CSV table of C-alpha atoms in Angstrom, one decimal:
chain,number,residue,atom,x,y,z
K,1,MET,CA,0.0,0.0,0.0
K,2,SER,CA,1.6,3.2,-0.9
K,3,ALA,CA,0.0,5.6,1.6
K,4,ARG,CA,0.2,5.0,5.3
K,5,ALA,CA,-2.9,3.6,6.9
K,6,ARG,CA,-4.9,6.4,8.8
K,7,VAL,CA,-6.9,3.6,10.8
K,8,VAL,CA,-5.4,0.3,12.0
K,9,THR,CA,-8.0,-2.4,13.2
K,10,VAL,CA,-6.9,-5.6,15.1
K,11,GLY,CA,-9.1,-8.5,15.4
K,12,GLU,CA,-10.6,-11.6,14.2
K,13,THR,CA,-12.1,-12.3,10.7
K,14,MET,CA,-13.8,-15.7,10.1
K,15,ALA,CA,-15.0,-17.3,7.0
K,16,LEU,CA,-18.8,-17.0,6.8
K,17,LEU,CA,-21.1,-19.8,5.2
K,18,ARG,CA,-24.6,-18.7,4.9
K,19,SER,CA,-27.8,-19.5,2.8
K,20,SER,CA,-30.2,-16.9,1.3
K,21,THR,CA,-32.8,-19.6,1.5
K,22,ILE,CA,-35.0,-20.4,4.4
K,23,GLY,CA,-34.3,-23.5,6.3
K,24,SER,CA,-32.0,-25.5,8.3
K,25,LEU,CA,-28.4,-25.6,6.7
K,26,ALA,CA,-28.5,-29.4,7.3
K,27,HIS,CA,-31.2,-29.6,4.6
K,28,LEU,CA,-30.2,-26.8,2.2
K,29,PRO,CA,-28.3,-27.8,-1.1
K,30,SER,CA,-25.9,-24.8,-1.1
K,31,VAL,CA,-24.3,-22.1,0.7
K,32,ASP,CA,-22.5,-18.7,0.0
K,33,ILE,CA,-19.0,-18.0,1.2
K,34,SER,CA,-18.2,-14.6,2.6
K,35,LEU,CA,-16.4,-13.0,5.6
K,36,GLY,CA,-17.5,-11.9,9.0
K,37,GLY,CA,-15.3,-9.7,11.2
K,38,ALA,CA,-16.1,-6.4,12.8
K,39,GLU,CA,-12.6,-5.0,12.5
K,40,SER,CA,-12.2,-6.1,8.8
K,41,ASN,CA,-15.7,-5.0,8.0
K,42,LEU,CA,-14.8,-1.4,9.4
K,43,ALA,CA,-11.5,-1.4,7.4
K,44,ILE,CA,-13.0,-2.4,4.2
K,45,GLY,CA,-15.9,0.3,4.8
K,46,LEU,CA,-13.2,3.0,5.4
K,47,GLN,CA,-11.2,1.9,2.4
K,48,ARG,CA,-14.5,2.2,0.3
K,49,LEU,CA,-14.7,5.7,1.7
K,50,GLY,CA,-11.2,6.5,0.6
K,51,VAL,CA,-9.8,6.3,4.1
K,52,GLN,CA,-6.6,4.2,4.2
K,53,ALA,CA,-7.0,1.2,6.5
K,54,ALA,CA,-5.1,-1.6,7.7
K,55,TRP,CA,-6.1,-4.8,9.4
K,56,ILE,CA,-4.0,-6.9,11.7
K,57,SER,CA,-4.9,-10.7,12.5
K,58,ARG,CA,-4.0,-14.3,12.0
K,59,VAL,CA,-5.6,-16.8,9.7
K,60,GLY,CA,-5.0,-20.6,9.2
K,61,ALA,CA,-2.8,-22.0,6.5
K,62,ASP,CA,-6.0,-23.2,4.8
K,63,PRO,CA,-8.3,-22.3,1.8
K,64,LEU,CA,-10.6,-20.2,4.1
K,65,GLY,CA,-7.7,-18.2,5.4
K,66,THR,CA,-6.5,-17.6,1.8
K,67,ARG,CA,-9.8,-16.4,0.8
K,68,VAL,CA,-10.1,-14.0,3.9
K,69,VAL,CA,-6.8,-12.5,3.0
K,70,ARG,CA,-7.4,-12.2,-0.8
K,71,GLU,CA,-10.9,-10.7,-0.3
K,72,ILE,CA,-9.8,-8.0,2.3
K,73,ARG,CA,-6.6,-7.2,0.4
K,74,GLY,CA,-9.0,-6.9,-2.6
K,75,GLU,CA,-10.8,-4.2,-1.2
K,76,GLY,CA,-7.5,-2.2,-0.8
K,77,VAL,CA,-6.9,-2.8,2.9
K,78,GLU,CA,-3.4,-3.1,4.0
K,79,VAL,CA,-3.5,-6.7,5.4
K,80,ARG,CA,-0.8,-7.6,8.1
K,81,CYS,CA,-1.9,-11.1,9.0
K,82,ALA,CA,0.2,-14.1,10.2
K,83,VAL,CA,-0.6,-17.4,8.5
K,84,ASP,CA,-0.8,-20.1,11.2
K,85,PRO,CA,0.2,-23.5,9.9
K,86,GLU,CA,-1.1,-25.2,13.1
K,87,ARG,CA,-4.7,-23.6,13.6
K,88,PRO,CA,-7.7,-23.4,11.2
K,89,THR,CA,-9.3,-20.1,10.1
K,90,GLY,CA,-12.5,-19.6,12.3
K,91,LEU,CA,-15.8,-20.3,10.7
K,92,MET,CA,-19.3,-18.9,11.2
K,93,LEU,CA,-22.4,-20.6,9.9
K,94,LYS,CA,-25.4,-18.5,9.4
K,95,SER,CA,-28.9,-19.6,8.7
K,96,ARG,CA,-32.6,-18.7,8.7
K,97,PRO,CA,-34.4,-21.4,10.1
K,98,THR,CA,-37.8,-19.6,9.8
K,99,GLY,CA,-38.5,-16.4,8.1
K,100,THR,CA,-38.2,-14.4,11.3
K,101,THR,CA,-35.2,-16.2,13.0
K,102,THR,CA,-31.6,-16.2,12.4
K,103,ARG,CA,-29.2,-18.9,13.7
K,104,VAL,CA,-25.5,-18.4,14.0
K,105,ASP,CA,-23.1,-21.1,14.9
K,106,TYR,CA,-19.4,-20.2,15.6
K,107,TYR,CA,-16.4,-22.5,15.2
K,108,ARG,CA,-13.6,-20.4,16.5
K,109,ALA,CA,-12.3,-22.4,19.5
K,110,GLY,CA,-8.5,-23.3,18.7
K,111,SER,CA,-8.7,-20.9,15.6
K,112,ALA,CA,-5.7,-19.0,14.2
K,113,ALA,CA,-7.2,-15.8,15.3
K,114,SER,CA,-7.6,-17.1,19.0
K,115,ALA,CA,-3.6,-17.5,18.9
K,116,LEU,CA,-3.3,-13.7,18.0
K,117,SER,CA,-0.4,-12.4,20.4
K,118,PRO,CA,1.6,-9.2,20.8
K,119,ALA,CA,4.2,-10.7,18.5
K,120,ASP,CA,1.8,-10.3,15.6
K,121,LEU,CA,1.7,-6.4,16.0
K,122,PRO,CA,4.0,-5.2,13.4
K,123,ASP,CA,6.5,-2.5,14.5
K,124,GLY,CA,5.3,1.0,13.6
K,125,LEU,CA,2.2,0.4,11.8
K,126,ILE,CA,-0.1,1.2,14.8
K,127,GLU,CA,2.1,4.2,15.9
K,128,GLU,CA,2.1,5.7,12.5
K,129,ALA,CA,-1.7,5.7,12.0
K,130,GLU,CA,-4.2,8.3,13.4
K,131,ILE,CA,-6.7,5.8,14.9
K,132,LEU,CA,-6.6,2.2,16.3
K,133,HIS,CA,-9.9,0.6,16.2
K,134,VAL,CA,-10.5,-2.8,18.2
K,135,SER,CA,-13.7,-4.7,19.4
K,136,GLY,CA,-14.7,-6.6,22.4
K,137,ILE,CA,-14.8,-9.8,20.7
K,138,THR,CA,-11.0,-10.3,20.1
K,139,PRO,CA,-9.9,-9.9,23.6
K,140,LEU,CA,-12.4,-12.7,24.7
K,141,LEU,CA,-10.8,-15.3,22.3
K,142,SER,CA,-7.9,-16.2,24.5
K,143,PRO,CA,-5.4,-14.7,27.1
K,144,SER,CA,-2.9,-14.3,24.2
K,145,ALA,CA,-5.5,-12.3,22.0
K,146,ARG,CA,-6.6,-10.4,25.1
K,147,GLU,CA,-2.8,-9.4,25.5
K,148,ALA,CA,-2.4,-8.5,21.8
K,149,VAL,CA,-5.3,-5.9,22.1
K,150,ARG,CA,-4.1,-4.6,25.4
K,151,VAL,CA,-0.7,-4.1,23.9
K,152,ALA,CA,-2.0,-2.5,20.8
K,153,VAL,CA,-4.1,0.0,22.7
K,154,GLU,CA,-1.1,0.7,25.1
K,155,ARG,CA,1.1,1.4,22.0
K,156,ALA,CA,-1.8,3.7,20.5
K,157,VAL,CA,-2.2,5.7,23.7
K,158,ALA,CA,1.6,6.1,24.2
K,159,ALA,CA,1.6,7.4,20.5
K,160,GLY,CA,-1.1,10.1,21.3
K,161,MET,CA,-3.6,8.3,19.0
K,162,THR,CA,-7.4,8.0,19.2
K,163,VAL,CA,-8.5,4.7,20.1
K,164,SER,CA,-12.0,3.4,18.9
K,165,LEU,CA,-13.8,0.5,20.6
K,166,ASP,CA,-16.6,-1.3,19.4
K,167,VAL,CA,-17.9,-3.4,22.3
K,168,ASN,CA,-19.7,-5.8,20.1
K,169,HIS,CA,-20.5,-8.2,23.0
K,170,ARG,CA,-21.1,-11.8,22.3
K,171,SER,CA,-22.6,-13.3,25.5
K,172,ARG,CA,-21.3,-16.8,24.3
K,173,LEU,CA,-17.8,-15.6,24.4
K,174,GLY,CA,-17.8,-14.2,28.0
K,175,SER,CA,-19.4,-11.8,30.2
K,176,ALA,CA,-18.7,-8.0,30.2
K,177,GLU,CA,-17.0,-8.5,33.6
K,178,HIS,CA,-14.5,-10.9,32.0
K,179,LEU,CA,-14.0,-8.3,29.1
K,180,ALA,CA,-13.2,-5.6,31.6
């Protein structure tokens, strides 16, 4: 990327399998593949608005990880993503069992993003930006991911940057007290 990122995001992006048809995924003939991740969604949206953005994370050394990186990079976002040969890319399944309900199943335990650590934070990238954006999801993935977010925020604050937090609470990951 030629211009420095004005906004840097740190967090998990998962492959998203979903069907536009009403019914259980167990019985539907096909699904669409896309992405799901608050931090990368923000980076993509900003990039589409002409704001240089970067995304820091981890994906698995698998086809879904390749797709996540390719699609985010394809939007013009600067991708700083470790590829983990030991852990898979997280997966989210989204369905509409009825016309008025949505079901979401997460397969993220032991994922590459759950192994995010301070070592995955590139030197200088955060400090050279204007804004750091994080969510409340990534710190709940694991102790090392929580430490990565904490260190990223500390580095941003020390550099005099603005820090943006999307709480984006997911009760299945942990309590608000656990996040604090």
